[in-house]
């Protein structure tokens, strides 16, 4: 059967970003015929024993609670499981000196669904027939933003400026405020902090400037804090959540050890939260309550925040240090390679300036060498400009073992050196 799809059906049935390349990665691993690969593509967090035990303990407490039947055998409120909402309010009010109330919190089935709600509630064609843009102020950014809008023309991203340390082989992306356009055509703004894939953290001043530019037009700013504090606290630099005004603080418990339970959290102005809640009610009634119930216990006890700071953050911070040291050891110093400054998240991001091949071709060369990474061009959703930089980067996961990271960087260095040398030799011959 060949079903006749609508325009939206055609758009939403196509894979975008990393999801599109994962098919090739899965087939490569399946058809490896005994060949062992160092897989640096994974976005799944490592199952840390202490984190798994936390969720086991929370589950046992739920199983022995008289609330068990109410949690799993009955429908709940669209806003979310009340004890979880209360636990979040109590934690944030105490931790950050806020005065949040219940109407400012919404629980969603994962953060991806949260951005789908936001993108389509505030972006796309409005009641007057005008296109309202979904703005990504800094590119590259999370690949999943490329699939959240039902209007393919609504998503717009902006090129960054680059702070480059030539001698140290490091760099950092920054918003280019001279190019960033926020006006009456803007529906909403979305960005991640810390950023997947680069590990970039926008400064407080940059966040405040973006929020200030959006405020006169009543444009909501959704800050994706899937890697931020207080859980999973995968920030390697000082970072405090920005909450208030037109800013909606968005979290996920996936990297805190619950990716399978799909729990997203939005905290913001109650008028914005009310719109998102109504949208969610029409789609799925409410998020799953089992994961919410065990999360409520872990947050209320303080265990989740504590284990995020003492176990999860140090684990990945050490992994990034290993990646950084291995690149510095194996990469030829005369080649124009640059590692993005590691300020958070669970990835390393490497840029090869003037790369003679595309990132996809480099990905293929690496597969031959037994290493799987993710081509960087999948992380520029909404950036329509033909910018060569988009095809010169790789994302490297920090979820591999220490030995795999070191060996992977050694093989990467060998492949990159061959690629640059093969391009230079014909020029010398001529």
Tab-separated table of C-alpha atoms in Angstrom:
chain	number	residue	atom	x	y	z
A	1	UNK	CA	0.000	0.000	0.000
A	2	UNK	CA	1.204	3.506	-0.850
A	3	UNK	CA	-0.645	5.831	1.534
A	4	UNK	CA	-1.327	9.334	0.236
A	5	UNK	CA	0.428	11.629	2.692
A	6	UNK	CA	-0.400	15.241	3.389
A	7	UNK	CA	2.275	17.926	3.219
A	8	UNK	CA	2.757	17.612	6.963
A	9	UNK	CA	2.697	13.822	6.729
A	10	UNK	CA	5.447	13.880	4.111
A	11	UNK	CA	7.562	16.254	6.173
A	12	UNK	CA	7.162	14.450	9.489
A	13	UNK	CA	7.710	10.977	8.035
A	14	UNK	CA	11.212	11.932	6.887
A	15	UNK	CA	14.150	11.495	9.251
A	16	UNK	CA	16.185	14.607	10.033
A	17	UNK	CA	19.629	15.318	11.440
A	18	UNK	CA	21.435	12.575	13.305
A	19	UNK	CA	18.405	10.279	13.062
A	20	UNK	CA	18.971	10.122	9.320
A	21	UNK	CA	22.607	9.082	9.675
A	22	UNK	CA	21.910	6.621	12.502
A	23	UNK	CA	20.453	4.235	9.918
A	24	UNK	CA	23.858	4.044	8.234
A	25	UNK	CA	25.614	3.640	11.599
A	26	UNK	CA	23.297	0.814	12.670
A	27	UNK	CA	23.770	-0.982	9.338
A	28	UNK	CA	27.546	-0.538	9.574
A	29	UNK	CA	27.635	-2.125	13.027
A	30	UNK	CA	25.234	-4.916	12.005
A	31	UNK	CA	27.191	-5.797	8.851
A	32	UNK	CA	30.646	-5.445	10.397
A	33	UNK	CA	31.380	-9.187	9.840
A	34	UNK	CA	33.431	-9.461	12.995
A	35	UNK	CA	35.198	-6.108	12.649
A	36	UNK	CA	35.331	-4.188	15.916
A	37	UNK	CA	34.449	-0.490	15.850
A	38	UNK	CA	35.180	2.251	18.338
A	39	UNK	CA	31.742	3.829	18.482
A	40	UNK	CA	31.922	7.543	19.284
A	41	UNK	CA	28.443	8.323	17.943
A	42	UNK	CA	26.263	7.415	20.916
A	43	UNK	CA	23.948	9.938	22.543
A	44	UNK	CA	22.753	7.430	25.142
A	45	UNK	CA	24.216	8.191	28.581
A	46	UNK	CA	26.450	5.596	30.224
A	47	UNK	CA	24.581	3.495	32.812
A	48	UNK	CA	26.504	4.488	35.941
A	49	UNK	CA	26.023	2.037	38.854
A	50	UNK	CA	25.242	4.744	41.408
A	51	UNK	CA	22.667	6.360	39.118
A	52	UNK	CA	20.994	3.053	38.302
A	53	UNK	CA	20.838	2.240	42.017
A	54	UNK	CA	19.177	5.580	42.716
A	55	UNK	CA	16.369	4.739	40.311
A	56	UNK	CA	16.106	1.187	41.683
A	57	UNK	CA	15.712	2.596	45.175
A	58	UNK	CA	13.092	5.081	44.017
A	59	UNK	CA	11.229	2.288	42.232
A	60	UNK	CA	11.224	0.085	45.338
A	61	UNK	CA	9.847	2.976	47.366
A	62	UNK	CA	7.070	3.485	44.798
A	63	UNK	CA	6.244	-0.250	44.737
A	64	UNK	CA	5.802	-0.262	48.497
A	65	UNK	CA	3.766	2.929	48.550
A	66	UNK	CA	-0.040	3.096	48.750
A	67	UNK	CA	0.269	5.597	45.866
A	68	UNK	CA	1.361	2.870	43.427
A	69	UNK	CA	-2.128	2.106	42.152
A	70	UNK	CA	-2.974	5.779	41.760
A	71	UNK	CA	0.229	6.334	39.783
A	72	UNK	CA	0.035	3.512	37.257
A	73	UNK	CA	-3.655	2.561	37.188
A	74	UNK	CA	-5.313	5.939	36.771
A	75	UNK	CA	-5.147	8.942	34.457
A	76	UNK	CA	-3.624	12.103	35.856
A	77	UNK	CA	-3.593	15.844	35.367
A	78	UNK	CA	-2.294	17.169	32.054
A	79	UNK	CA	0.127	19.431	33.905
A	80	UNK	CA	1.933	16.457	35.425
A	81	UNK	CA	2.101	14.313	38.553
A	82	UNK	CA	1.388	16.736	41.410
A	83	UNK	CA	4.112	15.448	43.797
A	84	UNK	CA	6.722	15.930	41.041
A	85	UNK	CA	5.517	19.462	40.304
A	86	UNK	CA	5.636	20.230	44.040
A	87	UNK	CA	9.119	18.718	44.399
A	88	UNK	CA	10.459	20.858	41.532
A	89	UNK	CA	8.920	24.027	42.960
A	90	UNK	CA	10.303	23.350	46.444
A	91	UNK	CA	13.775	22.499	45.111
A	92	UNK	CA	14.086	25.512	42.792
A	93	UNK	CA	12.623	27.983	45.283
A	94	UNK	CA	15.043	26.858	47.962
A	95	UNK	CA	18.068	26.393	45.704
A	96	UNK	CA	17.741	29.591	43.636
A	97	UNK	CA	15.705	31.878	45.890
A	98	UNK	CA	12.680	31.907	43.605
A	99	UNK	CA	8.963	32.170	44.290
A	100	UNK	CA	7.582	29.691	41.774
A	101	UNK	CA	3.970	28.537	41.950
A	102	UNK	CA	2.337	25.397	40.550
A	103	UNK	CA	0.958	27.087	37.418
A	104	UNK	CA	4.507	27.842	36.263
A	105	UNK	CA	5.531	24.177	35.831
A	106	UNK	CA	4.639	21.637	33.132
A	107	UNK	CA	5.792	18.028	32.751
A	108	UNK	CA	6.041	16.691	29.179
A	109	UNK	CA	6.908	13.290	27.615
A	110	UNK	CA	10.552	14.221	27.146
A	111	UNK	CA	12.103	17.514	26.111
A	112	UNK	CA	11.797	16.803	22.364
A	113	UNK	CA	8.008	16.884	22.733
A	114	UNK	CA	8.336	20.094	24.740
A	115	UNK	CA	10.070	21.849	21.837
A	116	UNK	CA	7.504	20.436	19.427
A	117	UNK	CA	4.783	22.058	21.527
A	118	UNK	CA	6.688	25.344	21.724
A	119	UNK	CA	7.695	25.473	18.057
A	120	UNK	CA	4.160	24.906	16.800
A	121	UNK	CA	2.304	26.939	19.411
A	122	UNK	CA	4.403	30.038	18.730
A	123	UNK	CA	6.009	29.393	15.318
A	124	UNK	CA	4.490	28.849	11.886
A	125	UNK	CA	1.618	30.680	10.184
A	126	UNK	CA	-0.463	32.764	12.613
A	127	UNK	CA	-4.181	33.634	12.518
A	128	UNK	CA	-3.478	36.565	10.158
A	129	UNK	CA	-1.643	34.336	7.699
A	130	UNK	CA	1.835	35.653	8.552
A	131	UNK	CA	4.807	33.342	9.090
A	132	UNK	CA	6.222	33.510	12.634
A	133	UNK	CA	9.830	32.353	12.715
A	134	UNK	CA	11.402	29.905	15.162
A	135	UNK	CA	14.825	31.408	15.773
A	136	UNK	CA	17.970	29.512	16.735
A	137	UNK	CA	20.328	32.370	17.676
A	138	UNK	CA	23.479	30.258	17.605
A	139	UNK	CA	24.355	27.541	15.094
A	140	UNK	CA	25.341	24.693	15.366
A	141	UNK	CA	22.798	23.470	17.897
A	142	UNK	CA	20.750	20.412	18.792
A	143	UNK	CA	19.903	18.410	15.677
A	144	UNK	CA	16.410	17.574	16.961
A	145	UNK	CA	15.269	21.172	16.450
A	146	UNK	CA	15.258	20.404	12.729
A	147	UNK	CA	12.205	18.179	13.110
A	148	UNK	CA	10.050	20.047	15.625
A	149	UNK	CA	8.204	22.472	13.338
A	150	UNK	CA	5.211	21.498	11.229
A	151	UNK	CA	6.137	24.374	8.908
A	152	UNK	CA	9.477	23.690	7.239
A	153	UNK	CA	9.984	27.384	6.429
A	154	UNK	CA	9.596	28.590	10.007
A	155	UNK	CA	12.969	27.473	11.403
A	156	UNK	CA	15.785	30.012	11.002
A	157	UNK	CA	19.298	29.781	12.438
A	158	UNK	CA	22.148	32.301	12.513
A	159	UNK	CA	25.859	31.899	11.875
A	160	UNK	CA	28.024	32.454	14.948
A	161	UNK	CA	31.258	34.330	15.377
A	162	UNK	CA	34.286	32.202	16.241
A	163	UNK	CA	36.813	32.894	18.984
A	164	UNK	CA	39.900	31.012	17.796
A	165	UNK	CA	43.031	30.140	19.774
A	166	UNK	CA	45.391	29.214	16.937
A	167	UNK	CA	48.305	28.129	19.095
A	168	UNK	CA	46.184	26.141	21.529
A	169	UNK	CA	44.008	24.492	18.840
A	170	UNK	CA	40.842	25.564	20.668
A	171	UNK	CA	37.831	27.651	19.663
A	172	UNK	CA	34.408	28.761	20.861
A	173	UNK	CA	31.179	29.808	19.141
A	174	UNK	CA	29.479	33.056	20.163
A	175	UNK	CA	26.190	34.625	19.015
A	176	UNK	CA	26.652	37.209	16.273
A	177	UNK	CA	24.386	39.978	17.525
A	178	UNK	CA	25.161	42.094	14.471
A	179	UNK	CA	23.273	39.529	12.362
A	180	UNK	CA	20.666	38.205	14.815
A	181	UNK	CA	17.187	39.382	13.844
A	182	UNK	CA	14.412	39.326	16.439
A	183	UNK	CA	11.302	41.339	15.570
A	184	UNK	CA	7.533	41.099	15.079
A	185	UNK	CA	8.050	38.184	12.655
A	186	UNK	CA	9.645	36.112	15.428
A	187	UNK	CA	7.422	33.520	17.086
A	188	UNK	CA	9.845	32.012	19.597
A	189	UNK	CA	13.542	31.470	20.292
A	190	UNK	CA	15.167	28.164	21.207
A	191	UNK	CA	18.747	27.288	22.132
A	192	UNK	CA	20.560	24.703	24.271
A	193	UNK	CA	22.791	25.591	27.229
A	194	UNK	CA	25.069	23.609	27.623
A	195	UNK	CA	24.904	22.833	23.934
A	196	UNK	CA	24.573	19.484	22.229
A	197	UNK	CA	26.724	18.992	20.114
A	198	UNK	CA	29.486	21.484	20.931
A	199	UNK	CA	29.554	21.735	24.729
A	200	UNK	CA	29.187	25.501	24.369
A	201	UNK	CA	27.630	27.534	27.193
A	202	UNK	CA	26.249	30.966	26.362
A	203	UNK	CA	27.306	33.487	28.989
A	204	UNK	CA	24.807	35.130	31.333
A	205	UNK	CA	25.252	38.395	29.427
A	206	UNK	CA	24.539	36.700	26.091
A	207	UNK	CA	21.391	35.068	27.487
A	208	UNK	CA	20.231	38.372	28.995
A	209	UNK	CA	20.811	40.165	25.696
A	210	UNK	CA	18.784	37.588	23.735
A	211	UNK	CA	15.952	37.779	26.279
A	212	UNK	CA	16.034	41.584	26.182
A	213	UNK	CA	15.857	41.648	22.366
A	214	UNK	CA	12.822	39.332	22.456
A	215	UNK	CA	10.934	41.019	25.296
A	216	UNK	CA	9.506	44.055	23.393
A	217	UNK	CA	7.820	41.681	20.933
A	218	UNK	CA	6.472	39.313	23.640
A	219	UNK	CA	8.565	36.526	22.163
A	220	UNK	CA	9.130	33.548	24.495
A	221	UNK	CA	12.704	32.275	24.841
A	222	UNK	CA	13.026	28.530	25.485
A	223	UNK	CA	16.383	27.586	27.004
A	224	UNK	CA	17.085	23.885	26.558
A	225	UNK	CA	18.911	22.871	29.749
A	226	UNK	CA	18.957	19.110	29.167
A	227	UNK	CA	22.575	19.124	30.397
A	228	UNK	CA	22.281	21.944	32.921
A	229	UNK	CA	21.959	22.200	36.701
A	230	UNK	CA	20.598	21.156	39.112
A	231	UNK	CA	20.177	17.793	37.356
A	232	UNK	CA	22.046	16.343	35.530
A	233	UNK	CA	24.509	19.227	36.227
A	234	UNK	CA	26.640	18.420	33.197
A	235	UNK	CA	28.054	21.927	33.139
A	236	UNK	CA	31.837	22.133	33.475
A	237	UNK	CA	31.750	25.882	33.971
A	238	UNK	CA	29.749	27.941	36.472
A	239	UNK	CA	26.142	28.073	35.340
A	240	UNK	CA	22.917	29.211	36.971
A	241	UNK	CA	19.502	28.648	35.354
A	242	UNK	CA	17.930	31.762	33.857
A	243	UNK	CA	14.281	31.853	34.920
A	244	UNK	CA	11.748	34.653	34.660
A	245	UNK	CA	10.132	37.168	32.339
A	246	UNK	CA	9.819	35.837	28.799
A	247	UNK	CA	12.315	32.996	29.434
A	248	UNK	CA	11.134	29.393	29.857
A	249	UNK	CA	13.653	27.117	31.551
A	250	UNK	CA	13.406	23.626	30.015
A	251	UNK	CA	14.921	20.467	31.476
A	252	UNK	CA	15.117	16.758	30.800
A	253	UNK	CA	15.875	13.834	33.098
A	254	UNK	CA	17.338	11.765	30.251
A	255	UNK	CA	20.985	12.495	31.031
A	256	UNK	CA	20.195	12.064	34.733
A	257	UNK	CA	19.625	8.384	34.016
A	258	UNK	CA	15.990	8.271	32.852
A	259	UNK	CA	16.066	8.483	29.028
A	260	UNK	CA	13.660	5.567	28.774
A	261	UNK	CA	11.000	7.329	30.850
A	262	UNK	CA	10.847	10.499	28.698
A	263	UNK	CA	10.462	13.273	31.244
A	264	UNK	CA	10.696	16.911	30.164
A	265	UNK	CA	10.140	19.874	32.481
A	266	UNK	CA	9.207	23.454	31.565
A	267	UNK	CA	9.326	26.314	34.085
A	268	UNK	CA	8.146	29.764	33.081
A	269	UNK	CA	5.425	32.390	32.863
A	270	UNK	CA	2.085	30.737	33.615
A	271	UNK	CA	0.513	32.176	30.440
A	272	UNK	CA	3.108	30.397	28.295
A	273	UNK	CA	2.849	27.219	30.365
A	274	UNK	CA	-0.945	27.242	30.010
A	275	UNK	CA	-0.667	27.286	26.195
A	276	UNK	CA	1.786	24.385	26.198
A	277	UNK	CA	-0.359	22.397	28.638
A	278	UNK	CA	-3.475	22.774	26.481
A	279	UNK	CA	-1.486	21.720	23.398
A	280	UNK	CA	-0.188	18.659	25.252
A	281	UNK	CA	-3.675	17.725	26.466
A	282	UNK	CA	-4.884	17.568	22.868
A	283	UNK	CA	-1.964	15.353	21.840
A	284	UNK	CA	-1.446	12.835	24.641
A	285	UNK	CA	-3.429	13.872	27.760
A	286	UNK	CA	-0.355	13.726	29.994
A	287	UNK	CA	3.160	12.359	30.361
A	288	UNK	CA	3.708	8.861	31.770
A	289	UNK	CA	3.303	8.856	35.541
A	290	UNK	CA	5.626	6.030	36.631
A	291	UNK	CA	8.792	7.935	35.715
A	292	UNK	CA	7.361	11.103	37.218
A	293	UNK	CA	6.669	9.325	40.515
A	294	UNK	CA	10.185	7.966	40.976
A	295	UNK	CA	11.638	11.313	39.866
A	296	UNK	CA	9.536	13.107	42.509
A	297	UNK	CA	11.053	10.939	45.226
A	298	UNK	CA	14.627	11.399	43.958
A	299	UNK	CA	14.257	15.185	43.726
A	300	UNK	CA	12.426	15.589	47.022
A	301	UNK	CA	15.108	13.625	48.917
A	302	UNK	CA	17.920	15.686	47.359
A	303	UNK	CA	19.532	12.491	46.040
A	304	UNK	CA	19.225	13.382	42.351
A	305	UNK	CA	20.934	16.760	42.661
A	306	UNK	CA	23.634	15.265	44.894
A	307	UNK	CA	24.411	12.357	42.579
A	308	UNK	CA	24.391	14.687	39.565
A	309	UNK	CA	27.146	16.814	41.097
A	310	UNK	CA	29.206	14.046	42.698
A	311	UNK	CA	28.898	11.230	40.132
A	312	UNK	CA	27.490	12.271	36.739
A	313	UNK	CA	29.383	15.531	36.208
A	314	UNK	CA	32.854	14.259	37.297
A	315	UNK	CA	32.467	11.149	35.122
A	316	UNK	CA	31.981	13.115	31.901
A	317	UNK	CA	34.353	15.906	32.860
A	318	UNK	CA	37.087	13.282	33.182
A	319	UNK	CA	36.103	11.826	29.812
A	320	UNK	CA	36.449	15.229	28.162
A	321	UNK	CA	39.891	15.689	29.749
A	322	UNK	CA	40.955	12.326	28.289
A	323	UNK	CA	39.655	13.334	24.848
A	324	UNK	CA	41.406	16.687	25.077
A	325	UNK	CA	44.738	15.146	26.118
A	326	UNK	CA	44.561	12.468	23.415
A	327	UNK	CA	43.882	15.004	20.668
A	328	UNK	CA	46.756	17.182	21.876
A	329	UNK	CA	49.060	14.158	21.892
A	330	UNK	CA	48.171	12.624	18.534
A	331	UNK	CA	46.994	15.461	16.288
A	332	UNK	CA	49.791	16.972	14.169
A	333	UNK	CA	50.386	20.521	15.487
A	334	UNK	CA	50.812	21.914	11.973
A	335	UNK	CA	47.282	20.913	10.901
A	336	UNK	CA	44.396	23.381	11.399
A	337	UNK	CA	42.340	21.321	13.871
A	338	UNK	CA	40.388	22.971	16.694
A	339	UNK	CA	38.553	21.455	19.659
A	340	UNK	CA	35.591	23.430	20.960
A	341	UNK	CA	36.078	24.480	24.557
A	342	UNK	CA	34.469	21.887	26.808
A	343	UNK	CA	31.967	23.766	28.939
A	344	UNK	CA	29.413	20.971	29.372
A	345	UNK	CA	27.355	18.084	27.895
A	346	UNK	CA	28.649	14.626	26.895
A	347	UNK	CA	30.343	15.342	23.572
A	348	UNK	CA	33.495	16.749	22.059
A	349	UNK	CA	33.253	18.889	18.907
A	350	UNK	CA	36.210	19.141	16.533
A	351	UNK	CA	36.581	21.534	13.611
A	352	UNK	CA	39.049	20.882	10.769
A	353	UNK	CA	39.538	24.190	8.997
A	354	UNK	CA	39.910	23.962	5.201
A	355	UNK	CA	39.158	20.227	5.348
A	356	UNK	CA	39.839	18.903	1.810
A	357	UNK	CA	36.856	16.499	1.968
A	358	UNK	CA	33.337	16.825	3.390
A	359	UNK	CA	32.454	15.737	6.892
A	360	UNK	CA	30.471	12.838	5.367
A	361	UNK	CA	33.535	11.683	3.429
A	362	UNK	CA	35.668	11.994	6.562
A	363	UNK	CA	33.061	9.883	8.372
A	364	UNK	CA	33.489	7.192	5.694
A	365	UNK	CA	37.298	7.296	5.998
A	366	UNK	CA	36.978	6.887	9.757
A	367	UNK	CA	34.714	3.858	9.360
A	368	UNK	CA	37.459	2.168	7.334
A	369	UNK	CA	39.799	2.879	10.256
A	370	UNK	CA	37.306	1.318	12.673
A	371	UNK	CA	35.975	4.526	14.232
A	372	UNK	CA	32.411	5.837	14.092
A	373	UNK	CA	31.759	9.532	14.748
A	374	UNK	CA	28.902	11.823	13.684
A	375	UNK	CA	29.323	14.233	10.745
A	376	UNK	CA	28.865	17.791	11.985
A	377	UNK	CA	26.660	19.020	9.139
A	378	UNK	CA	23.673	17.322	10.806
A	379	UNK	CA	23.788	19.947	13.586
A	380	UNK	CA	22.998	23.074	11.578
A	381	UNK	CA	19.178	22.946	11.304
A	382	UNK	CA	17.671	26.161	9.961
A	383	UNK	CA	20.986	27.561	8.681
A	384	UNK	CA	20.290	27.946	4.987
A	385	UNK	CA	23.515	29.737	4.109
A	386	UNK	CA	26.086	27.625	2.269
A	387	UNK	CA	28.815	27.928	4.900
A	388	UNK	CA	31.860	25.631	4.347
A	389	UNK	CA	32.338	25.356	8.117
A	390	UNK	CA	29.181	23.199	8.285
A	391	UNK	CA	31.040	20.399	6.480
A	392	UNK	CA	34.283	20.571	8.468
A	393	UNK	CA	33.236	19.296	11.920
A	394	UNK	CA	32.712	16.043	13.821
A	395	UNK	CA	30.837	15.238	17.024
A	396	UNK	CA	32.604	12.773	19.308
A	397	UNK	CA	30.698	11.046	22.112
A	398	UNK	CA	32.222	10.827	25.594
A	399	UNK	CA	30.312	7.624	26.381
A	400	UNK	CA	33.081	5.248	25.236
A	401	UNK	CA	35.675	3.751	27.586
A	402	UNK	CA	38.840	5.687	28.386
A	403	UNK	CA	40.889	3.308	26.249
A	404	UNK	CA	38.471	3.592	23.320
A	405	UNK	CA	38.603	7.393	23.432
A	406	UNK	CA	42.403	7.411	23.387
A	407	UNK	CA	42.629	4.833	20.614
A	408	UNK	CA	39.860	6.577	18.671
A	409	UNK	CA	41.717	9.892	18.755
A	410	UNK	CA	44.909	8.200	17.607
A	411	UNK	CA	43.103	6.721	14.598
A	412	UNK	CA	41.322	10.013	13.926
A	413	UNK	CA	44.674	11.826	13.853
A	414	UNK	CA	46.093	9.298	11.398
A	415	UNK	CA	43.069	9.553	9.094
A	416	UNK	CA	42.993	13.358	9.154
A	417	UNK	CA	46.706	13.582	8.418
A	418	UNK	CA	46.292	11.283	5.404
A	419	UNK	CA	43.332	13.322	4.137
A	420	UNK	CA	45.189	16.636	4.312
A	421	UNK	CA	48.393	15.102	2.851
A	422	UNK	CA	46.553	13.539	-0.092
A	423	UNK	CA	45.164	16.954	-0.958
A	424	UNK	CA	48.508	18.754	-0.681
A	425	UNK	CA	50.697	16.287	-2.649
A	426	UNK	CA	49.117	16.903	-6.099
A	427	UNK	CA	49.495	20.647	-5.577
A	428	UNK	CA	53.210	20.195	-4.811
A	429	UNK	CA	53.611	18.017	-7.923
A	430	UNK	CA	52.060	20.696	-10.105
